[in-house]
Amino acid sequence: DTEVTQTPKHLVMGMTNKKSLKCEQHMGHRAMYWYKQKAKKPPELMFVYSYEKLSINESVPSRFSPECPNSSLLNLHLHALQPEDSALYLCASSRPFAGTEAFFGQGTRLTVV
Amino acid sequence: ELKVEQNPLFLSMQEGKNYTIYCNYSTTSDRLYWYRQDPGKSLESLFVLLSNGAVKQEGRLMASLDTKARLSTLHITAAVHDLSATYFCAVDSSGGSNYKLTFGKGTLLTVNP
């Protein structure tokens, strides 16, 4: 199983809503990532979790709150987002060793209205 | 700050032709990755290049890495329509056990009959 599963696939939310994106993998990977991708742009790293601990936060606004409840799950909690936060949010996972490949989920397409 | 530059950004080619996509990066790294992305889809890992002189081939695609020149190439041989997609190179600058991937802007490849 080389799958990273993200839910939901699509999400429309208002600027006052609170929602969560979920990511799950069962490959035994101990590193998990959130990336943001705007249309026609490359993915940009947001957060890295290593062994369930936050190891990298790329100066992401606090309206995005990551959580890693266990080694298989990664959440991204969203609150008070802005329309410019509309994007494809990609989760990825990898073994916690240098030089291994990351596997990406299908993404959640988020629209903030 | 690590910079990753791809060129060309747009490539329109005829079926059966050969072409090369170039990826230059600005910092010392021996971990470079190539990904493919179809419209509205996630990222598919194509190649993982981990040492100077690494060369990998899969079907009509071949990737190479020259860490001294800080250059990777993705060579397309006898293109077919199914290769139409956006191709990203990404450099891992973390130096540790997590990825801190910095992506190039991507090359939008269109293969015409």
JSON list of C-alpha atoms in Angstrom, two decimals:
[
{"chain": "A", "resi": 1, "resn": "ASP", "atom": "CA", "xyz": [0.00, 0.00, 0.00]},
{"chain": "A", "resi": 2, "resn": "THR", "atom": "CA", "xyz": [1.69, 3.19, -1.19]},
{"chain": "A", "resi": 3, "resn": "GLU", "atom": "CA", "xyz": [-1.32, 5.39, -0.69]},
{"chain": "A", "resi": 4, "resn": "VAL", "atom": "CA", "xyz": [-1.77, 8.66, 1.11]},
{"chain": "A", "resi": 5, "resn": "THR", "atom": "CA", "xyz": [-5.48, 9.38, 1.54]},
{"chain": "A", "resi": 6, "resn": "GLN", "atom": "CA", "xyz": [-6.81, 12.88, 1.97]},
{"chain": "A", "resi": 7, "resn": "THR", "atom": "CA", "xyz": [-10.32, 13.92, 2.87]},
{"chain": "A", "resi": 8, "resn": "PRO", "atom": "CA", "xyz": [-12.31, 15.75, 1.80]},
{"chain": "A", "resi": 9, "resn": "LYS", "atom": "CA", "xyz": [-11.38, 16.05, -1.87]},
{"chain": "A", "resi": 10, "resn": "HIS", "atom": "CA", "xyz": [-13.18, 19.37, -2.18]},
{"chain": "A", "resi": 11, "resn": "LEU", "atom": "CA", "xyz": [-14.11, 21.90, 0.49]},
{"chain": "A", "resi": 12, "resn": "VAL", "atom": "CA", "xyz": [-15.90, 25.23, 0.27]},
{"chain": "A", "resi": 13, "resn": "MET", "atom": "CA", "xyz": [-15.88, 27.28, 3.45]},
{"chain": "A", "resi": 14, "resn": "GLY", "atom": "CA", "xyz": [-16.80, 30.74, 4.56]},
{"chain": "A", "resi": 15, "resn": "MET", "atom": "CA", "xyz": [-14.34, 33.08, 6.18]},
{"chain": "A", "resi": 16, "resn": "THR", "atom": "CA", "xyz": [-15.88, 32.56, 9.61]},
{"chain": "A", "resi": 17, "resn": "ASN", "atom": "CA", "xyz": [-16.01, 28.77, 9.42]},
{"chain": "A", "resi": 18, "resn": "LYS", "atom": "CA", "xyz": [-13.82, 26.21, 11.13]},
{"chain": "A", "resi": 19, "resn": "LYS", "atom": "CA", "xyz": [-12.97, 23.11, 9.16]},
{"chain": "A", "resi": 20, "resn": "SER", "atom": "CA", "xyz": [-10.33, 20.39, 9.15]},
{"chain": "A", "resi": 21, "resn": "LEU", "atom": "CA", "xyz": [-8.42, 18.57, 6.44]},
{"chain": "A", "resi": 22, "resn": "LYS", "atom": "CA", "xyz": [-7.41, 15.00, 7.11]},
{"chain": "A", "resi": 23, "resn": "CYS", "atom": "CA", "xyz": [-4.57, 12.86, 5.84]},
{"chain": "A", "resi": 24, "resn": "GLU", "atom": "CA", "xyz": [-3.90, 9.19, 6.48]},
{"chain": "A", "resi": 25, "resn": "GLN", "atom": "CA", "xyz": [-1.17, 6.76, 5.50]},
{"chain": "A", "resi": 26, "resn": "HIS", "atom": "CA", "xyz": [-0.45, 3.18, 6.46]},
{"chain": "A", "resi": 27, "resn": "MET", "atom": "CA", "xyz": [3.04, 2.82, 5.04]},
{"chain": "A", "resi": 28, "resn": "GLY", "atom": "CA", "xyz": [4.72, 3.18, 8.42]},
{"chain": "A", "resi": 29, "resn": "HIS", "atom": "CA", "xyz": [6.14, 6.54, 7.42]},
{"chain": "A", "resi": 30, "resn": "ARG", "atom": "CA", "xyz": [7.18, 8.67, 10.39]},
{"chain": "A", "resi": 31, "resn": "ALA", "atom": "CA", "xyz": [7.51, 11.95, 8.50]},
{"chain": "A", "resi": 32, "resn": "MET", "atom": "CA", "xyz": [4.42, 13.76, 7.23]},
{"chain": "A", "resi": 33, "resn": "TYR", "atom": "CA", "xyz": [4.04, 17.06, 5.42]},
{"chain": "A", "resi": 34, "resn": "TRP", "atom": "CA", "xyz": [1.53, 19.69, 4.41]},
{"chain": "A", "resi": 35, "resn": "TYR", "atom": "CA", "xyz": [2.06, 21.58, 1.17]},
{"chain": "A", "resi": 36, "resn": "LYS", "atom": "CA", "xyz": [-0.01, 24.35, -0.38]},
{"chain": "A", "resi": 37, "resn": "GLN", "atom": "CA", "xyz": [-0.28, 24.70, -4.15]},
{"chain": "A", "resi": 38, "resn": "LYS", "atom": "CA", "xyz": [-1.88, 27.65, -5.90]},
{"chain": "A", "resi": 39, "resn": "ALA", "atom": "CA", "xyz": [-3.05, 27.30, -9.47]},
{"chain": "A", "resi": 40, "resn": "LYS", "atom": "CA", "xyz": [-0.22, 27.02, -11.98]},
{"chain": "A", "resi": 41, "resn": "LYS", "atom": "CA", "xyz": [2.38, 27.31, -9.21]},
{"chain": "A", "resi": 42, "resn": "PRO", "atom": "CA", "xyz": [4.69, 24.78, -7.57]},
{"chain": "A", "resi": 43, "resn": "PRO", "atom": "CA", "xyz": [3.85, 23.29, -4.17]},
{"chain": "A", "resi": 44, "resn": "GLU", "atom": "CA", "xyz": [5.09, 25.24, -1.16]},
{"chain": "A", "resi": 45, "resn": "LEU", "atom": "CA", "xyz": [5.97, 23.55, 2.11]},
{"chain": "A", "resi": 46, "resn": "MET", "atom": "CA", "xyz": [3.87, 24.54, 5.12]},
{"chain": "A", "resi": 47, "resn": "PHE", "atom": "CA", "xyz": [4.61, 22.06, 7.91]},
{"chain": "A", "resi": 48, "resn": "VAL", "atom": "CA", "xyz": [6.71, 18.99, 8.60]},
{"chain": "A", "resi": 49, "resn": "TYR", "atom": "CA", "xyz": [6.05, 16.43, 11.34]},
{"chain": "A", "resi": 50, "resn": "SER", "atom": "CA", "xyz": [8.70, 13.95, 12.31]},
{"chain": "A", "resi": 51, "resn": "TYR", "atom": "CA", "xyz": [7.79, 11.17, 14.74]},
{"chain": "A", "resi": 52, "resn": "GLU", "atom": "CA", "xyz": [4.56, 13.01, 15.50]},
{"chain": "A", "resi": 53, "resn": "LYS", "atom": "CA", "xyz": [6.36, 16.20, 16.50]},
{"chain": "A", "resi": 54, "resn": "LEU", "atom": "CA", "xyz": [6.29, 19.43, 14.56]},
{"chain": "A", "resi": 55, "resn": "SER", "atom": "CA", "xyz": [9.77, 19.94, 13.17]},
{"chain": "A", "resi": 56, "resn": "ILE", "atom": "CA", "xyz": [9.28, 22.62, 10.52]},
{"chain": "A", "resi": 57, "resn": "ASN", "atom": "CA", "xyz": [6.77, 25.47, 10.35]},
{"chain": "A", "resi": 58, "resn": "GLU", "atom": "CA", "xyz": [7.43, 27.64, 7.32]},
{"chain": "A", "resi": 59, "resn": "SER", "atom": "CA", "xyz": [6.08, 30.78, 8.98]},
{"chain": "A", "resi": 60, "resn": "VAL", "atom": "CA", "xyz": [2.51, 29.78, 8.23]},
{"chain": "A", "resi": 61, "resn": "PRO", "atom": "CA", "xyz": [-0.24, 32.07, 9.60]},
{"chain": "A", "resi": 62, "resn": "SER", "atom": "CA", "xyz": [-1.86, 30.85, 12.78]},
{"chain": "A", "resi": 63, "resn": "ARG", "atom": "CA", "xyz": [-5.20, 30.45, 11.05]},
{"chain": "A", "resi": 64, "resn": "PHE", "atom": "CA", "xyz": [-3.68, 27.16, 9.87]},
{"chain": "A", "resi": 65, "resn": "SER", "atom": "CA", "xyz": [-3.12, 24.76, 12.76]},
{"chain": "A", "resi": 66, "resn": "PRO", "atom": "CA", "xyz": [-1.57, 21.36, 12.14]},
{"chain": "A", "resi": 67, "resn": "GLU", "atom": "CA", "xyz": [-1.99, 18.31, 14.33]},
{"chain": "A", "resi": 68, "resn": "CYS", "atom": "CA", "xyz": [-0.48, 14.85, 14.23]},
{"chain": "A", "resi": 69, "resn": "PRO", "atom": "CA", "xyz": [-2.48, 12.66, 16.63]},
{"chain": "A", "resi": 70, "resn": "ASN", "atom": "CA", "xyz": [-0.61, 9.47, 15.76]},
{"chain": "A", "resi": 71, "resn": "SER", "atom": "CA", "xyz": [1.90, 8.11, 13.29]},
{"chain": "A", "resi": 72, "resn": "SER", "atom": "CA", "xyz": [-0.74, 7.47, 10.61]},
{"chain": "A", "resi": 73, "resn": "LEU", "atom": "CA", "xyz": [-2.78, 10.65, 10.78]},
{"chain": "A", "resi": 74, "resn": "LEU", "atom": "CA", "xyz": [-2.17, 14.28, 10.01]},
{"chain": "A", "resi": 75, "resn": "ASN", "atom": "CA", "xyz": [-4.77, 17.02, 10.31]},
{"chain": "A", "resi": 76, "resn": "LEU", "atom": "CA", "xyz": [-4.83, 20.64, 9.25]},
{"chain": "A", "resi": 77, "resn": "HIS", "atom": "CA", "xyz": [-7.31, 22.75, 11.18]},
{"chain": "A", "resi": 78, "resn": "LEU", "atom": "CA", "xyz": [-8.58, 25.83, 9.41]},
{"chain": "A", "resi": 79, "resn": "HIS", "atom": "CA", "xyz": [-10.11, 28.91, 11.02]},
{"chain": "A", "resi": 80, "resn": "ALA", "atom": "CA", "xyz": [-10.91, 32.40, 9.78]},
{"chain": "A", "resi": 81, "resn": "LEU", "atom": "CA", "xyz": [-9.35, 31.84, 6.38]},
{"chain": "A", "resi": 82, "resn": "GLN", "atom": "CA", "xyz": [-9.12, 34.42, 3.66]},
{"chain": "A", "resi": 83, "resn": "PRO", "atom": "CA", "xyz": [-10.10, 34.04, 0.00]},
{"chain": "A", "resi": 84, "resn": "GLU", "atom": "CA", "xyz": [-6.39, 34.07, -0.91]},
{"chain": "A", "resi": 85, "resn": "ASP", "atom": "CA", "xyz": [-6.00, 30.84, 1.05]},
{"chain": "A", "resi": 86, "resn": "SER", "atom": "CA", "xyz": [-7.96, 29.04, -1.66]},
{"chain": "A", "resi": 87, "resn": "ALA", "atom": "CA", "xyz": [-5.61, 26.41, -3.08]},
{"chain": "A", "resi": 88, "resn": "LEU", "atom": "CA", "xyz": [-4.88, 22.70, -3.39]},
{"chain": "A", "resi": 89, "resn": "TYR", "atom": "CA", "xyz": [-3.60, 21.38, -0.07]},
{"chain": "A", "resi": 90, "resn": "LEU", "atom": "CA", "xyz": [-1.36, 18.37, -0.44]},
{"chain": "A", "resi": 91, "resn": "CYS", "atom": "CA", "xyz": [-0.32, 15.94, 2.25]},
{"chain": "A", "resi": 92, "resn": "ALA", "atom": "CA", "xyz": [2.78, 13.81, 1.84]},
{"chain": "A", "resi": 93, "resn": "SER", "atom": "CA", "xyz": [4.63, 11.20, 3.83]},
{"chain": "A", "resi": 94, "resn": "SER", "atom": "CA", "xyz": [8.05, 9.61, 3.75]},
{"chain": "A", "resi": 95, "resn": "ARG", "atom": "CA", "xyz": [10.31, 7.37, 5.73]},
{"chain": "A", "resi": 96, "resn": "PRO", "atom": "CA", "xyz": [12.35, 9.48, 8.17]},
{"chain": "A", "resi": 97, "resn": "PHE", "atom": "CA", "xyz": [15.60, 8.85, 6.33]},
{"chain": "A", "resi": 98, "resn": "ALA", "atom": "CA", "xyz": [17.48, 11.20, 4.09]},
{"chain": "A", "resi": 99, "resn": "GLY", "atom": "CA", "xyz": [17.02, 10.62, 0.40]},
{"chain": "A", "resi": 100, "resn": "THR", "atom": "CA", "xyz": [13.82, 8.60, 0.40]},
{"chain": "A", "resi": 101, "resn": "GLU", "atom": "CA", "xyz": [10.95, 9.60, -1.78]},
{"chain": "A", "resi": 102, "resn": "ALA", "atom": "CA", "xyz": [7.82, 11.32, -0.55]},
{"chain": "A", "resi": 103, "resn": "PHE", "atom": "CA", "xyz": [4.40, 10.03, -1.50]},
{"chain": "A", "resi": 104, "resn": "PHE", "atom": "CA", "xyz": [1.73, 12.62, -2.05]},
{"chain": "A", "resi": 105, "resn": "GLY", "atom": "CA", "xyz": [-2.01, 12.36, -1.46]},
{"chain": "A", "resi": 106, "resn": "GLN", "atom": "CA", "xyz": [-4.55, 13.45, -4.04]},
{"chain": "A", "resi": 107, "resn": "GLY", "atom": "CA", "xyz": [-5.06, 16.76, -2.29]},
{"chain": "A", "resi": 108, "resn": "THR", "atom": "CA", "xyz": [-7.97, 18.78, -0.97]},
{"chain": "A", "resi": 109, "resn": "ARG", "atom": "CA", "xyz": [-9.12, 21.59, -3.20]},
{"chain": "A", "resi": 110, "resn": "LEU", "atom": "CA", "xyz": [-10.13, 24.37, -0.84]},
{"chain": "A", "resi": 111, "resn": "THR", "atom": "CA", "xyz": [-12.24, 27.36, -1.80]},
{"chain": "A", "resi": 112, "resn": "VAL", "atom": "CA", "xyz": [-12.75, 30.15, 0.71]},
{"chain": "A", "resi": 113, "resn": "VAL", "atom": "CA", "xyz": [-15.76, 32.36, 0.01]},
{"chain": "B", "resi": 1, "resn": "GLU", "atom": "CA", "xyz": [17.68, 31.06, 0.10]},
{"chain": "B", "resi": 2, "resn": "LEU", "atom": "CA", "xyz": [17.61, 28.05, -2.17]},
{"chain": "B", "resi": 3, "resn": "LYS", "atom": "CA", "xyz": [16.50, 28.79, -5.72]},
{"chain": "B", "resi": 4, "resn": "VAL", "atom": "CA", "xyz": [15.45, 26.12, -8.17]},
{"chain": "B", "resi": 5, "resn": "GLU", "atom": "CA", "xyz": [15.10, 27.15, -11.79]},
{"chain": "B", "resi": 6, "resn": "GLN", "atom": "CA", "xyz": [13.55, 25.05, -14.49]},
{"chain": "B", "resi": 7, "resn": "ASN", "atom": "CA", "xyz": [13.56, 25.70, -18.16]},
{"chain": "B", "resi": 8, "resn": "PRO", "atom": "CA", "xyz": [11.74, 25.77, -20.34]},
{"chain": "B", "resi": 9, "resn": "LEU", "atom": "CA", "xyz": [8.54, 26.58, -18.45]},
{"chain": "B", "resi": 10, "resn": "PHE", "atom": "CA", "xyz": [6.42, 25.69, -21.45]},
{"chain": "B", "resi": 11, "resn": "LEU", "atom": "CA", "xyz": [7.27, 23.02, -23.97]},
{"chain": "B", "resi": 12, "resn": "SER", "atom": "CA", "xyz": [5.20, 22.04, -26.95]},
{"chain": "B", "resi": 13, "resn": "MET", "atom": "CA", "xyz": [6.57, 19.13, -28.90]},
{"chain": "B", "resi": 14, "resn": "GLN", "atom": "CA", "xyz": [5.49, 16.73, -31.58]},
{"chain": "B", "resi": 15, "resn": "GLU", "atom": "CA", "xyz": [5.11, 13.04, -30.99]},
{"chain": "B", "resi": 16, "resn": "GLY", "atom": "CA", "xyz": [8.26, 11.15, -31.76]},
{"chain": "B", "resi": 17, "resn": "LYS", "atom": "CA", "xyz": [10.63, 14.02, -30.98]},
{"chain": "B", "resi": 18, "resn": "ASN", "atom": "CA", "xyz": [13.25, 14.26, -28.26]},
{"chain": "B", "resi": 19, "resn": "TYR", "atom": "CA", "xyz": [13.76, 17.08, -25.79]},
{"chain": "B", "resi": 20, "resn": "THR", "atom": "CA", "xyz": [15.42, 17.93, -22.48]},
{"chain": "B", "resi": 21, "resn": "ILE", "atom": "CA", "xyz": [14.13, 19.84, -19.47]},
{"chain": "B", "resi": 22, "resn": "TYR", "atom": "CA", "xyz": [16.78, 21.50, -17.32]},
{"chain": "B", "resi": 23, "resn": "CYS", "atom": "CA", "xyz": [16.78, 22.09, -13.58]},
{"chain": "B", "resi": 24, "resn": "ASN", "atom": "CA", "xyz": [19.40, 24.35, -11.98]},
{"chain": "B", "resi": 25, "resn": "TYR", "atom": "CA", "xyz": [19.64, 24.93, -8.26]},
{"chain": "B", "resi": 26, "resn": "SER", "atom": "CA", "xyz": [21.62, 27.36, -6.14]},
{"chain": "B", "resi": 27, "resn": "THR", "atom": "CA", "xyz": [22.87, 25.40, -3.14]},
{"chain": "B", "resi": 28, "resn": "THR", "atom": "CA", "xyz": [24.86, 22.29, -2.46]},
{"chain": "B", "resi": 29, "resn": "SER", "atom": "CA", "xyz": [22.58, 19.29, -2.46]},
{"chain": "B", "resi": 30, "resn": "ASP", "atom": "CA", "xyz": [22.82, 15.73, -3.65]},
{"chain": "B", "resi": 31, "resn": "ARG", "atom": "CA", "xyz": [19.14, 14.93, -3.35]},
{"chain": "B", "resi": 32, "resn": "LEU", "atom": "CA", "xyz": [16.98, 15.84, -6.28]},
{"chain": "B", "resi": 33, "resn": "TYR", "atom": "CA", "xyz": [13.56, 14.60, -7.26]},
{"chain": "B", "resi": 34, "resn": "TRP", "atom": "CA", "xyz": [11.41, 14.73, -10.37]},
{"chain": "B", "resi": 35, "resn": "TYR", "atom": "CA", "xyz": [7.63, 14.71, -10.14]},
{"chain": "B", "resi": 36, "resn": "ARG", "atom": "CA", "xyz": [4.84, 14.63, -12.67]},
{"chain": "B", "resi": 37, "resn": "GLN", "atom": "CA", "xyz": [1.51, 16.36, -12.15]},
{"chain": "B", "resi": 38, "resn": "ASP", "atom": "CA", "xyz": [-1.55, 15.93, -14.35]},
{"chain": "B", "resi": 39, "resn": "PRO", "atom": "CA", "xyz": [-4.14, 18.73, -14.35]},
{"chain": "B", "resi": 40, "resn": "GLY", "atom": "CA", "xyz": [-6.11, 18.81, -11.11]},
{"chain": "B", "resi": 41, "resn": "LYS", "atom": "CA", "xyz": [-4.20, 15.83, -9.78]},
{"chain": "B", "resi": 42, "resn": "SER", "atom": "CA", "xyz": [-1.53, 15.20, -7.21]},
{"chain": "B", "resi": 43, "resn": "LEU", "atom": "CA", "xyz": [2.20, 14.71, -7.64]},
{"chain": "B", "resi": 44, "resn": "GLU", "atom": "CA", "xyz": [3.57, 11.42, -8.90]},
{"chain": "B", "resi": 45, "resn": "SER", "atom": "CA", "xyz": [7.16, 10.60, -8.04]},
{"chain": "B", "resi": 46, "resn": "LEU", "atom": "CA", "xyz": [9.22, 9.86, -11.15]},
{"chain": "B", "resi": 47, "resn": "PHE", "atom": "CA", "xyz": [12.85, 9.79, -10.10]},
{"chain": "B", "resi": 48, "resn": "VAL", "atom": "CA", "xyz": [14.97, 10.07, -6.98]},
{"chain": "B", "resi": 49, "resn": "LEU", "atom": "CA", "xyz": [18.57, 11.12, -7.68]},
{"chain": "B", "resi": 50, "resn": "LEU", "atom": "CA", "xyz": [20.90, 10.88, -4.70]},
{"chain": "B", "resi": 51, "resn": "SER", "atom": "CA", "xyz": [24.46, 11.21, -5.93]},
{"chain": "B", "resi": 52, "resn": "ASN", "atom": "CA", "xyz": [26.62, 12.97, -8.44]},
{"chain": "B", "resi": 53, "resn": "GLY", "atom": "CA", "xyz": [26.40, 11.25, -11.78]},
{"chain": "B", "resi": 54, "resn": "ALA", "atom": "CA", "xyz": [23.18, 9.43, -10.95]},
{"chain": "B", "resi": 55, "resn": "VAL", "atom": "CA", "xyz": [21.19, 8.44, -14.00]},
{"chain": "B", "resi": 56, "resn": "LYS", "atom": "CA", "xyz": [17.80, 6.79, -13.93]},
{"chain": "B", "resi": 57, "resn": "GLN", "atom": "CA", "xyz": [15.52, 5.73, -16.75]},
{"chain": "B", "resi": 58, "resn": "GLU", "atom": "CA", "xyz": [11.88, 4.76, -16.89]},
{"chain": "B", "resi": 59, "resn": "GLY", "atom": "CA", "xyz": [10.30, 4.22, -20.26]},
{"chain": "B", "resi": 60, "resn": "ARG", "atom": "CA", "xyz": [10.78, 7.30, -22.43]},
{"chain": "B", "resi": 61, "resn": "LEU", "atom": "CA", "xyz": [12.11, 9.43, -19.56]},
{"chain": "B", "resi": 62, "resn": "MET", "atom": "CA", "xyz": [15.67, 9.61, -18.31]},
{"chain": "B", "resi": 63, "resn": "ALA", "atom": "CA", "xyz": [16.92, 11.80, -15.48]},
{"chain": "B", "resi": 64, "resn": "SER", "atom": "CA", "xyz": [20.46, 12.68, -14.50]},
{"chain": "B", "resi": 65, "resn": "LEU", "atom": "CA", "xyz": [22.19, 14.66, -11.79]},
{"chain": "B", "resi": 66, "resn": "ASP", "atom": "CA", "xyz": [25.43, 16.66, -11.83]},
{"chain": "B", "resi": 67, "resn": "THR", "atom": "CA", "xyz": [25.91, 17.98, -8.31]},
{"chain": "B", "resi": 68, "resn": "LYS", "atom": "CA", "xyz": [29.06, 19.90, -9.21]},
{"chain": "B", "resi": 69, "resn": "ALA", "atom": "CA", "xyz": [27.21, 21.88, -11.86]},
{"chain": "B", "resi": 70, "resn": "ARG", "atom": "CA", "xyz": [24.06, 21.90, -9.68]},
{"chain": "B", "resi": 71, "resn": "LEU", "atom": "CA", "xyz": [22.14, 20.70, -12.67]},
{"chain": "B", "resi": 72, "resn": "SER", "atom": "CA", "xyz": [19.65, 17.95, -13.32]},
{"chain": "B", "resi": 73, "resn": "THR", "atom": "CA", "xyz": [18.14, 17.05, -16.66]},
{"chain": "B", "resi": 74, "resn": "LEU", "atom": "CA", "xyz": [15.00, 15.19, -17.65]},
{"chain": "B", "resi": 75, "resn": "HIS", "atom": "CA", "xyz": [15.33, 13.82, -21.16]},
{"chain": "B", "resi": 76, "resn": "ILE", "atom": "CA", "xyz": [12.30, 12.79, -23.15]},
{"chain": "B", "resi": 77, "resn": "THR", "atom": "CA", "xyz": [12.81, 10.30, -25.95]},
{"chain": "B", "resi": 78, "resn": "ALA", "atom": "CA", "xyz": [10.29, 9.82, -28.76]},
{"chain": "B", "resi": 79, "resn": "ALA", "atom": "CA", "xyz": [7.53, 11.71, -26.98]},
{"chain": "B", "resi": 80, "resn": "VAL", "atom": "CA", "xyz": [3.99, 10.38, -26.92]},
{"chain": "B", "resi": 81, "resn": "HIS", "atom": "CA", "xyz": [0.76, 12.20, -26.06]},
{"chain": "B", "resi": 82, "resn": "ASP", "atom": "CA", "xyz": [0.49, 10.42, -22.69]},
{"chain": "B", "resi": 83, "resn": "LEU", "atom": "CA", "xyz": [3.55, 12.31, -21.48]},
{"chain": "B", "resi": 84, "resn": "SER", "atom": "CA", "xyz": [1.65, 15.60, -21.56]},
{"chain": "B", "resi": 85, "resn": "ALA", "atom": "CA", "xyz": [1.72, 16.94, -17.98]},
{"chain": "B", "resi": 86, "resn": "THR", "atom": "CA", "xyz": [3.58, 19.39, -15.76]},
{"chain": "B", "resi": 87, "resn": "TYR", "atom": "CA", "xyz": [6.99, 18.20, -14.62]},
{"chain": "B", "resi": 88, "resn": "PHE", "atom": "CA", "xyz": [8.58, 19.55, -11.46]},
{"chain": "B", "resi": 89, "resn": "CYS", "atom": "CA", "xyz": [12.07, 19.14, -10.17]},
{"chain": "B", "resi": 90, "resn": "ALA", "atom": "CA", "xyz": [12.56, 19.54, -6.43]},
{"chain": "B", "resi": 91, "resn": "VAL", "atom": "CA", "xyz": [15.67, 19.87, -4.32]},
{"chain": "B", "resi": 92, "resn": "ASP", "atom": "CA", "xyz": [15.93, 18.69, -0.74]},
{"chain": "B", "resi": 93, "resn": "SER", "atom": "CA", "xyz": [17.84, 21.25, 1.30]},
{"chain": "B", "resi": 94, "resn": "SER", "atom": "CA", "xyz": [17.00, 19.98, 4.76]},
{"chain": "B", "resi": 95, "resn": "GLY", "atom": "CA", "xyz": [20.23, 18.12, 5.36]},
{"chain": "B", "resi": 96, "resn": "GLY", "atom": "CA", "xyz": [18.37, 15.91, 7.76]},
{"chain": "B", "resi": 97, "resn": "SER", "atom": "CA", "xyz": [15.86, 13.16, 7.89]},
{"chain": "B", "resi": 98, "resn": "ASN", "atom": "CA", "xyz": [12.92, 15.24, 6.74]},
{"chain": "B", "resi": 99, "resn": "TYR", "atom": "CA", "xyz": [12.22, 16.69, 3.41]},
{"chain": "B", "resi": 100, "resn": "LYS", "atom": "CA", "xyz": [12.37, 20.38, 2.93]},
{"chain": "B", "resi": 101, "resn": "LEU", "atom": "CA", "xyz": [11.65, 20.25, -0.75]},
{"chain": "B", "resi": 102, "resn": "THR", "atom": "CA", "xyz": [11.94, 23.39, -2.82]},
{"chain": "B", "resi": 103, "resn": "PHE", "atom": "CA", "xyz": [10.25, 22.99, -6.18]},
{"chain": "B", "resi": 104, "resn": "GLY", "atom": "CA", "xyz": [11.05, 24.56, -9.49]},
{"chain": "B", "resi": 105, "resn": "LYS", "atom": "CA", "xyz": [8.23, 26.42, -11.24]},
{"chain": "B", "resi": 106, "resn": "GLY", "atom": "CA", "xyz": [7.42, 23.40, -13.35]},
{"chain": "B", "resi": 107, "resn": "THR", "atom": "CA", "xyz": [7.52, 22.68, -17.06]},
{"chain": "B", "resi": 108, "resn": "LEU", "atom": "CA", "xyz": [4.17, 22.34, -18.79]},
{"chain": "B", "resi": 109, "resn": "LEU", "atom": "CA", "xyz": [4.73, 19.76, -21.49]},
{"chain": "B", "resi": 110, "resn": "THR", "atom": "CA", "xyz": [2.26, 19.37, -24.32]},
{"chain": "B", "resi": 111, "resn": "VAL", "atom": "CA", "xyz": [2.86, 16.59, -26.82]},
{"chain": "B", "resi": 112, "resn": "ASN", "atom": "CA", "xyz": [0.96, 17.08, -30.05]},
{"chain": "B", "resi": 113, "resn": "PRO", "atom": "CA", "xyz": [0.07, 14.32, -32.52]}
]
